[in-house]
Amino acid sequence: MFKFFKDKLKDAISKFSKKAEEDSEEQVIEEIEEVVEEKVKKEAKKPEPIKEKIKPKVEEVIEKKKVEDLMPKKKSFFESITEKVITKKINEEQFDELFWELELVLMENNVASEVVEKIKQDLKMDLVDQPIKRVDISETIKESLKRSVEDVLSFGKIDLVKRIKESERPFTIIFFGINGSGKTTAIAKIAYKLSKSKLRCLLVAADTFRAAAIQQLEEHGRNLGLKVIKHDYGADPAAVAFDGVKSAKARGYDVVLIDTAGRQHSNENLLEEMKKIVKVVKPNMKIFVGESITGNDCIEQIKKFNSAIDIDAIILSKADVDEKGGAALSISFVSGKPVLYFGTGQGYEDLKEFDKDYVIKNLGL
Ligand SMILES: Nc1nc2c(ncn2[C@@H]2O[C@H](COP(=O)(O)OP(=O)(O)OP(=O)(O)O)[C@@H](O)[C@H]2O)c(=O)[nH]1
Ligand SMILES: [Mg+2]
């Protein structure tokens, strides 16, 4: 995950810092000239000889520009020059120009515009008009970016097993998403995970629309040793879901996992049908399953699903084949809903709990 993004991000940080350093050579000389001129003005009697006298010393300090720890409380004239040489300041205009490269990388890797803007503002606060040690420019940019990303990913986590164990039974979860996003696979993976935590799961085939959808869930049921509640194809999905919950109550199941048909977020009829299922079942949790690789499309989808039925949590499938990862970075920040799991393959064990540190590490930050 994030491989392409990580490499590009590294390049952009390095370009940002190199450019920031390059730009500053001229700026430093100007700033030194200002300090010298001020000193010369103060000693206005014989400006020329003083300037001559100072010149070699200034050159000497410039030579030693990598010297650190020359920041006394009360700065002498030459110390002020040293500080100008070993630190630099980026003004707002320069920042906007320097950030552009990073902005392109973020956008190219599907980071949502809301998140790009937040990162930009955070970096601006940290970097603009702040003295930064020249030798540390790259590290300072990286640290600032890391803090910003950490902030973007700071949403409340849900411990699903704990939540289920603390709730009244059966705990009902309905899975929604567009066609082929990985809903049915995610249900099988979650059922596998919950079963290992000694929770009895009942699967409900409320996708009565797509050919072979019921068989697909039944096959998972057989593999995992779990019962599947089904009606015929074409049946009302809300009725199947209702029947599933009723059965689970009667037979003492802990969890009901309801599969639904894929629906485009632009199809109003299918969104209405989804509202009906929710109204009839009143689930404990509505999970949106989105494909990580679809990037900003995935963000648009959740916005639409969210406004129709108020999603509770997200599963991002196919993270294993997503080299960019912008959706993983942005979806919670933009939707305000937590990512529960990443789907990381087609096997039952390929479900990874969302972990902020894992994302940050994979971004190379
Ligand atoms: N690599 C990878 N493939 C996945 C993952 N999750 C699902 N898939 C594959 O994606 C395809 C679609 O998955 P499904 O679970 O059938 O998707 P769905 O949302 O139920 O599809 P519909 O019911 O048609 O809307 C299948 O081939 C899955 O094996 C994942 O995390 N990684
Ligand atoms: Mg399905």
Short mmCIF file of C-alpha atoms and ligand atoms in Angstrom, two decimals:
data_model
loop_
_atom_site.label_atom_id
_atom_site.label_comp_id
_atom_site.label_asym_id
_atom_site.label_seq_id
_atom_site.Cartn_x
_atom_site.Cartn_y
_atom_site.Cartn_z
CA MET A 1 0.00 0.00 0.00
CA PHE A 2 1.07 3.59 -0.72
CA LYS A 3 4.21 2.49 -2.63
CA PHE A 4 3.84 4.97 -5.49
CA PHE A 5 2.66 7.69 -3.10
CA LYS A 6 5.55 7.10 -0.70
CA ASP A 7 8.23 7.47 -3.38
CA LYS A 8 6.64 10.56 -4.85
CA LEU A 9 6.21 12.12 -1.42
CA LYS A 10 9.87 11.57 -0.63
CA ASP A 11 10.88 13.26 -3.90
CA ALA A 12 8.55 16.19 -3.27
CA ILE A 13 9.88 16.78 0.26
CA SER A 14 13.43 16.65 -1.02
CA LYS A 15 12.66 19.08 -3.88
CA PHE A 16 10.81 21.38 -1.49
CA SER A 17 13.74 21.57 0.90
CA LYS A 18 16.41 21.87 -1.82
CA LYS A 19 14.50 24.65 -3.49
CA ALA A 20 13.97 26.37 -0.17
CA GLU A 21 17.73 26.29 0.42
CA GLU A 22 18.60 27.42 -3.10
CA ASP A 23 16.26 30.33 -2.99
CA SER A 24 17.81 31.49 0.20
CA GLU A 25 21.38 32.14 -0.99
CA GLU A 26 20.38 35.45 -2.51
CA GLN A 27 18.09 36.21 0.35
CA VAL A 28 20.88 35.61 2.87
CA ILE A 29 23.23 37.95 1.09
CA GLU A 30 20.51 40.59 1.03
CA GLU A 31 19.82 40.05 4.70
CA ILE A 32 23.53 40.27 5.56
CA GLU A 33 23.81 43.44 3.58
CA GLU A 34 20.95 44.84 5.61
CA VAL A 35 22.71 43.97 8.87
CA VAL A 36 25.97 45.45 7.61
CA GLU A 37 24.28 48.60 6.39
CA GLU A 38 22.57 49.06 9.70
CA LYS A 39 25.89 48.69 11.49
CA VAL A 40 27.51 51.07 9.06
CA LYS A 41 24.75 53.59 9.58
CA LYS A 42 25.25 53.39 13.33
CA GLU A 43 28.93 54.07 12.95
CA ALA A 44 28.23 56.78 10.44
CA LYS A 45 31.48 58.60 10.86
CA LYS A 46 33.63 56.41 8.61
CA PRO A 47 31.32 54.05 6.74
CA GLU A 48 33.70 52.87 4.02
CA PRO A 49 36.62 51.56 6.10
CA ILE A 50 34.20 49.80 8.44
CA LYS A 51 32.51 48.06 5.55
CA GLU A 52 35.92 46.97 4.28
CA LYS A 53 36.89 45.74 7.71
CA ILE A 54 33.69 43.76 8.08
CA LYS A 55 33.77 42.11 4.67
CA PRO A 56 36.35 39.38 5.34
CA LYS A 57 34.65 38.49 8.60
CA VAL A 58 31.31 38.18 6.85
CA GLU A 59 32.94 35.90 4.31
CA GLU A 60 34.44 33.84 7.08
CA VAL A 61 31.03 33.38 8.70
CA ILE A 62 29.48 32.43 5.41
CA GLU A 63 32.15 29.75 5.04
CA LYS A 64 31.14 28.34 8.40
CA LYS A 65 27.48 28.38 7.57
CA LYS A 66 26.89 24.85 8.80
CA VAL A 67 28.04 25.70 12.30
CA GLU A 68 25.25 25.11 14.78
CA ASP A 69 24.53 26.30 18.30
CA LEU A 70 25.54 29.87 17.74
CA MET A 71 22.46 31.38 19.23
CA PRO A 72 23.44 33.38 22.30
CA LYS A 73 20.80 35.20 24.28
CA LYS A 74 22.20 38.57 23.40
CA LYS A 75 23.38 38.53 19.82
CA SER A 76 26.48 40.37 18.78
CA PHE A 77 26.80 41.86 15.33
CA PHE A 78 28.65 38.89 13.87
CA GLU A 79 26.37 36.45 15.62
CA SER A 80 23.41 38.13 13.96
CA ILE A 81 25.06 37.53 10.62
CA THR A 82 25.82 33.93 11.51
CA GLU A 83 22.18 33.39 12.39
CA LYS A 84 21.12 34.73 9.01
CA VAL A 85 23.50 32.30 7.36
CA ILE A 86 22.63 29.15 9.24
CA THR A 87 18.89 29.72 9.44
CA LYS A 88 16.42 30.75 6.84
CA LYS A 89 12.93 32.12 6.69
CA ILE A 90 10.36 31.32 4.05
CA ASN A 91 7.81 34.01 3.35
CA GLU A 92 4.23 33.29 2.32
CA GLU A 93 4.80 33.88 -1.36
CA GLN A 94 7.81 31.59 -1.43
CA PHE A 95 5.86 28.96 0.50
CA ASP A 96 3.00 28.92 -2.00
CA GLU A 97 5.50 28.41 -4.78
CA LEU A 98 7.39 25.70 -2.90
CA PHE A 99 4.24 23.86 -1.81
CA TRP A 100 2.99 23.53 -5.39
CA GLU A 101 5.19 20.50 -6.08
CA LEU A 102 3.93 18.74 -2.95
CA GLU A 103 0.36 19.70 -3.78
CA LEU A 104 0.68 18.01 -7.17
CA VAL A 105 1.97 14.81 -5.56
CA LEU A 106 -0.89 14.77 -3.06
CA MET A 107 -3.47 15.28 -5.80
CA GLU A 108 -1.83 12.76 -8.12
CA ASN A 109 -2.15 10.20 -5.33
CA ASN A 110 -5.87 10.81 -4.85
CA VAL A 111 -5.69 12.86 -1.68
CA ALA A 112 -8.96 14.77 -1.42
CA SER A 113 -8.81 18.53 -1.94
CA GLU A 114 -10.09 19.16 1.62
CA VAL A 115 -7.11 17.24 3.00
CA VAL A 116 -4.62 18.92 0.65
CA GLU A 117 -5.87 22.27 1.89
CA LYS A 118 -5.57 21.25 5.54
CA ILE A 119 -2.01 20.00 5.02
CA LYS A 120 -1.15 23.24 3.23
CA GLN A 121 -2.46 25.37 6.09
CA ASP A 122 -0.65 23.24 8.71
CA LEU A 123 2.66 23.44 6.87
CA LYS A 124 2.19 27.16 6.34
CA MET A 125 1.72 27.69 10.08
CA ASP A 126 4.85 25.67 10.83
CA LEU A 127 7.11 27.02 8.12
CA VAL A 128 6.20 30.55 7.05
CA ASP A 129 8.26 33.29 8.72
CA GLN A 130 9.78 30.84 11.18
CA PRO A 131 13.54 30.63 11.47
CA ILE A 132 14.49 27.14 10.30
CA LYS A 133 18.00 25.81 10.57
CA ARG A 134 19.30 25.28 7.07
CA VAL A 135 20.64 21.83 7.84
CA ASP A 136 17.20 20.84 9.14
CA ILE A 137 14.94 22.12 6.37
CA SER A 138 14.09 18.70 4.98
CA GLU A 139 13.51 17.24 8.48
CA THR A 140 11.37 20.25 9.48
CA ILE A 141 9.14 19.85 6.42
CA LYS A 142 8.82 16.11 7.02
CA GLU A 143 8.00 16.55 10.70
CA SER A 144 5.39 19.18 9.90
CA LEU A 145 3.82 16.95 7.25
CA LYS A 146 3.80 14.02 9.66
CA ARG A 147 2.03 16.07 12.35
CA SER A 148 -0.55 17.19 9.82
CA VAL A 149 -1.19 13.65 8.53
CA GLU A 150 -1.48 12.39 12.11
CA ASP A 151 -4.10 15.03 12.70
CA VAL A 152 -5.97 14.06 9.51
CA LEU A 153 -6.06 10.45 10.71
CA SER A 154 -7.12 11.23 14.27
CA PHE A 155 -10.66 9.96 14.29
CA GLY A 156 -12.33 7.91 16.99
CA LYS A 157 -11.56 4.21 16.66
CA ILE A 158 -14.22 1.54 17.00
CA ASP A 159 -13.39 -1.77 18.62
CA LEU A 160 -16.02 -3.85 16.85
CA VAL A 161 -15.77 -7.00 18.99
CA LYS A 162 -15.97 -4.96 22.19
CA ARG A 163 -18.90 -2.93 20.86
CA ILE A 164 -20.81 -6.10 19.96
CA LYS A 165 -20.07 -7.77 23.29
CA GLU A 166 -21.33 -4.71 25.16
CA SER A 167 -24.53 -4.42 23.10
CA GLU A 168 -27.86 -6.13 23.20
CA ARG A 169 -28.00 -9.16 20.88
CA PRO A 170 -28.33 -9.67 18.06
CA PHE A 171 -26.03 -6.90 16.88
CA THR A 172 -27.05 -6.09 13.32
CA ILE A 173 -24.70 -4.76 10.66
CA ILE A 174 -25.70 -3.87 7.12
CA PHE A 175 -23.10 -3.46 4.39
CA PHE A 176 -23.55 -0.94 1.59
CA GLY A 177 -21.50 0.22 -1.35
CA ILE A 178 -21.36 0.42 -5.10
CA ASN A 179 -21.17 -2.63 -7.39
CA GLY A 180 -18.14 -4.83 -6.88
CA SER A 181 -16.69 -2.74 -4.05
CA GLY A 182 -16.09 -5.81 -1.89
CA LYS A 183 -19.19 -5.97 0.35
CA THR A 184 -19.78 -9.71 0.21
CA THR A 185 -16.08 -10.46 0.70
CA ALA A 186 -15.93 -8.03 3.64
CA ILE A 187 -18.92 -9.78 5.27
CA ALA A 188 -17.17 -13.14 4.98
CA LYS A 189 -13.96 -11.71 6.46
CA ILE A 190 -15.81 -10.08 9.36
CA ALA A 191 -17.81 -13.23 10.03
CA TYR A 192 -14.55 -15.16 10.13
CA LYS A 193 -13.02 -12.64 12.54
CA LEU A 194 -16.07 -12.45 14.83
CA SER A 195 -16.44 -16.24 14.89
CA LYS A 196 -12.87 -16.45 16.19
CA SER A 197 -13.99 -14.15 19.03
CA LYS A 198 -16.71 -16.69 19.86
CA LEU A 199 -19.53 -14.57 18.45
CA ARG A 200 -22.19 -16.55 16.57
CA CYS A 201 -22.86 -14.95 13.19
CA LEU A 202 -25.82 -15.29 10.87
CA LEU A 203 -25.42 -14.21 7.24
CA VAL A 204 -28.34 -12.66 5.37
CA ALA A 205 -28.51 -12.58 1.57
CA ALA A 206 -30.42 -9.34 0.96
CA ASP A 207 -28.80 -8.88 -2.45
CA THR A 208 -31.67 -10.40 -4.36
CA PHE A 209 -30.75 -8.50 -7.48
CA ARG A 210 -27.42 -9.64 -8.92
CA ALA A 211 -27.29 -13.09 -10.52
CA ALA A 212 -25.34 -15.53 -8.31
CA ALA A 213 -25.14 -13.09 -5.37
CA ILE A 214 -27.04 -15.51 -3.10
CA GLN A 215 -24.85 -18.47 -4.15
CA GLN A 216 -21.73 -16.38 -3.50
CA LEU A 217 -22.81 -15.72 0.10
CA GLU A 218 -23.88 -19.36 0.52
CA GLU A 219 -20.45 -20.49 -0.59
CA HIS A 220 -18.81 -18.30 2.06
CA GLY A 221 -21.32 -19.68 4.57
CA ARG A 222 -20.30 -23.25 3.67
CA ASN A 223 -16.59 -22.44 3.89
CA LEU A 224 -17.02 -20.80 7.28
CA GLY A 225 -19.65 -23.17 8.65
CA LEU A 226 -22.25 -20.40 8.96
CA LYS A 227 -25.96 -20.34 8.28
CA VAL A 228 -27.34 -18.09 5.52
CA ILE A 229 -30.88 -16.68 5.47
CA LYS A 230 -32.17 -16.21 1.91
CA HIS A 231 -35.30 -15.67 -0.17
CA ASP A 232 -35.62 -15.99 -3.94
CA TYR A 233 -34.00 -13.65 -6.43
CA GLY A 234 -36.19 -10.61 -7.00
CA ALA A 235 -37.58 -10.67 -3.43
CA ASP A 236 -37.81 -7.41 -1.46
CA PRO A 237 -34.39 -6.96 0.19
CA ALA A 238 -35.96 -5.20 3.20
CA ALA A 239 -38.16 -8.27 3.78
CA VAL A 240 -35.16 -10.65 3.62
CA ALA A 241 -33.20 -8.45 6.02
CA PHE A 242 -36.14 -8.27 8.43
CA ASP A 243 -36.55 -12.03 8.27
CA GLY A 244 -32.84 -12.45 8.99
CA VAL A 245 -32.98 -10.35 12.15
CA LYS A 246 -36.14 -12.16 13.31
CA SER A 247 -34.43 -15.54 12.83
CA ALA A 248 -31.32 -14.37 14.67
CA LYS A 249 -33.44 -13.25 17.64
CA ALA A 250 -35.34 -16.53 17.70
CA ARG A 251 -32.18 -18.65 17.53
CA GLY A 252 -29.96 -16.61 19.84
CA TYR A 253 -27.35 -15.38 17.37
CA ASP A 254 -24.93 -12.69 18.49
CA VAL A 255 -24.44 -10.95 15.16
CA VAL A 256 -26.43 -10.54 11.93
CA LEU A 257 -24.43 -9.57 8.86
CA ILE A 258 -26.63 -8.35 6.01
CA ASP A 259 -25.38 -8.31 2.43
CA THR A 260 -26.99 -5.86 0.01
CA ALA A 261 -26.87 -5.29 -3.73
CA GLY A 262 -24.30 -2.91 -5.16
CA ARG A 263 -25.84 0.45 -5.99
CA GLN A 264 -24.50 3.48 -7.77
CA HIS A 265 -24.54 6.55 -5.58
CA SER A 266 -26.24 8.39 -8.43
CA ASN A 267 -29.18 5.97 -8.64
CA GLU A 268 -31.92 7.61 -6.58
CA ASN A 269 -34.25 4.56 -6.71
CA LEU A 270 -31.60 2.28 -5.26
CA LEU A 271 -30.75 4.86 -2.62
CA GLU A 272 -34.45 4.92 -1.67
CA GLU A 273 -34.43 1.11 -1.43
CA MET A 274 -31.41 1.36 0.86
CA LYS A 275 -33.28 3.80 3.12
CA LYS A 276 -36.16 1.35 3.26
CA ILE A 277 -33.91 -1.53 4.39
CA VAL A 278 -32.46 0.69 7.13
CA LYS A 279 -35.92 1.81 8.24
CA VAL A 280 -37.22 -1.74 8.48
CA VAL A 281 -34.18 -3.32 10.16
CA LYS A 282 -32.91 -0.45 12.33
CA PRO A 283 -29.38 -1.84 12.34
CA ASN A 284 -26.78 -1.23 15.05
CA MET A 285 -24.26 -0.33 12.40
CA LYS A 286 -24.24 0.69 8.74
CA ILE A 287 -20.92 0.03 7.09
CA PHE A 288 -19.87 1.59 3.83
CA VAL A 289 -17.52 -0.61 1.81
CA GLY A 290 -15.44 1.42 -0.63
CA GLU A 291 -12.64 0.48 -2.96
CA SER A 292 -9.44 2.16 -1.90
CA ILE A 293 -8.15 2.25 -5.48
CA THR A 294 -11.02 4.43 -6.70
CA GLY A 295 -9.61 7.38 -4.79
CA ASN A 296 -11.73 10.51 -4.97
CA ASP A 297 -14.68 8.60 -6.46
CA CYS A 298 -14.86 6.65 -3.24
CA ILE A 299 -15.05 9.92 -1.31
CA GLU A 300 -17.87 11.16 -3.52
CA GLN A 301 -19.73 7.86 -2.99
CA ILE A 302 -19.56 7.99 0.78
CA LYS A 303 -20.79 11.58 0.80
CA LYS A 304 -23.88 10.46 -1.10
CA PHE A 305 -24.47 7.30 0.98
CA ASN A 306 -23.90 9.28 4.13
CA SER A 307 -26.47 11.89 3.28
CA ALA A 308 -29.00 9.14 2.49
CA ILE A 309 -28.56 6.86 5.50
CA ASP A 310 -25.85 8.28 7.79
CA ILE A 311 -23.06 5.72 7.60
CA ASP A 312 -21.41 4.62 10.90
CA ALA A 313 -18.09 3.23 9.71
CA ILE A 314 -16.00 2.42 6.66
CA ILE A 315 -14.19 -0.59 5.28
CA LEU A 316 -11.68 0.22 2.55
CA SER A 317 -11.23 -2.83 0.38
CA LYS A 318 -8.40 -3.62 -2.05
CA ALA A 319 -5.84 -1.63 -0.11
CA ASP A 320 -3.37 -4.35 -1.16
CA VAL A 321 -3.57 -3.25 -4.78
CA ASP A 322 -3.67 0.47 -4.08
CA GLU A 323 -0.25 2.01 -4.63
CA LYS A 324 -1.55 5.52 -4.13
CA GLY A 325 -3.64 5.41 -0.98
CA GLY A 326 -5.13 8.91 -1.08
CA ALA A 327 -8.58 7.58 -0.19
CA ALA A 328 -7.19 5.87 2.91
CA LEU A 329 -5.72 9.18 3.95
CA SER A 330 -8.76 11.30 3.16
CA ILE A 331 -11.99 9.37 3.57
CA SER A 332 -12.44 9.75 7.32
CA PHE A 333 -11.38 13.38 7.39
CA VAL A 334 -13.83 14.25 4.62
CA SER A 335 -16.76 12.06 5.75
CA GLY A 336 -16.25 12.35 9.51
CA LYS A 337 -16.64 8.54 9.78
CA PRO A 338 -13.99 6.14 11.06
CA VAL A 339 -12.25 3.54 8.94
CA LEU A 340 -12.73 0.22 10.70
CA TYR A 341 -10.67 -2.06 8.47
CA PHE A 342 -8.62 -2.24 5.32
CA GLY A 343 -9.27 -5.18 3.02
CA THR A 344 -5.84 -6.46 2.09
CA GLY A 345 -6.54 -9.43 -0.17
CA GLN A 346 -9.10 -12.05 -1.11
CA GLY A 347 -8.54 -14.47 1.78
CA TYR A 348 -10.64 -14.54 4.96
CA GLU A 349 -7.72 -13.32 7.04
CA ASP A 350 -7.02 -10.36 4.77
CA LEU A 351 -8.68 -7.76 6.95
CA LYS A 352 -6.45 -5.29 8.73
CA GLU A 353 -7.66 -3.11 11.55
CA PHE A 354 -7.13 0.56 10.76
CA ASP A 355 -3.90 1.73 12.30
CA LYS A 356 -2.74 5.33 12.07
CA ASP A 357 0.90 4.44 12.66
CA TYR A 358 0.79 1.84 9.90
CA VAL A 359 -0.44 4.47 7.44
CA ILE A 360 2.17 7.01 8.52
CA LYS A 361 4.96 4.46 8.35
CA ASN A 362 3.85 3.33 4.91
CA LEU A 363 3.93 6.92 3.72
CA GLY A 364 7.57 7.06 4.81
CA LEU A 365 6.88 9.80 7.38
N1 LIG B 1 -7.25 -7.78 -3.88
C1 LIG B 1 -8.39 -7.69 -3.23
N2 LIG B 1 -9.54 -8.10 -3.82
C2 LIG B 1 -10.68 -7.98 -3.13
C3 LIG B 1 -10.73 -7.43 -1.83
N3 LIG B 1 -12.03 -7.41 -1.42
C4 LIG B 1 -12.73 -7.94 -2.43
N4 LIG B 1 -11.96 -8.31 -3.46
C5 LIG B 1 -12.36 -8.89 -4.75
O1 LIG B 1 -13.21 -7.99 -5.43
C6 LIG B 1 -14.20 -8.66 -6.18
C7 LIG B 1 -15.59 -8.15 -5.80
O2 LIG B 1 -15.83 -8.49 -4.45
P1 LIG B 1 -17.31 -8.73 -3.87
O3 LIG B 1 -17.14 -9.00 -2.42
O4 LIG B 1 -18.04 -9.69 -4.68
O5 LIG B 1 -17.91 -7.28 -4.10
P2 LIG B 1 -19.43 -6.81 -3.85
O6 LIG B 1 -19.38 -5.41 -3.41
O7 LIG B 1 -20.13 -7.77 -3.00
O8 LIG B 1 -19.97 -6.88 -5.35
P3 LIG B 1 -21.51 -6.79 -5.83
O9 LIG B 1 -22.27 -7.70 -4.95
O10 LIG B 1 -21.47 -7.25 -7.25
O11 LIG B 1 -21.92 -5.37 -5.73
C8 LIG B 1 -14.01 -10.13 -5.85
O12 LIG B 1 -13.25 -10.71 -6.90
C9 LIG B 1 -13.20 -10.13 -4.57
O13 LIG B 1 -12.40 -11.27 -4.41
C10 LIG B 1 -9.49 -6.99 -1.24
O14 LIG B 1 -9.42 -6.47 -0.12
N5 LIG B 1 -8.36 -7.15 -2.00
MG MG B 2 -21.93 -8.72 -3.29
#
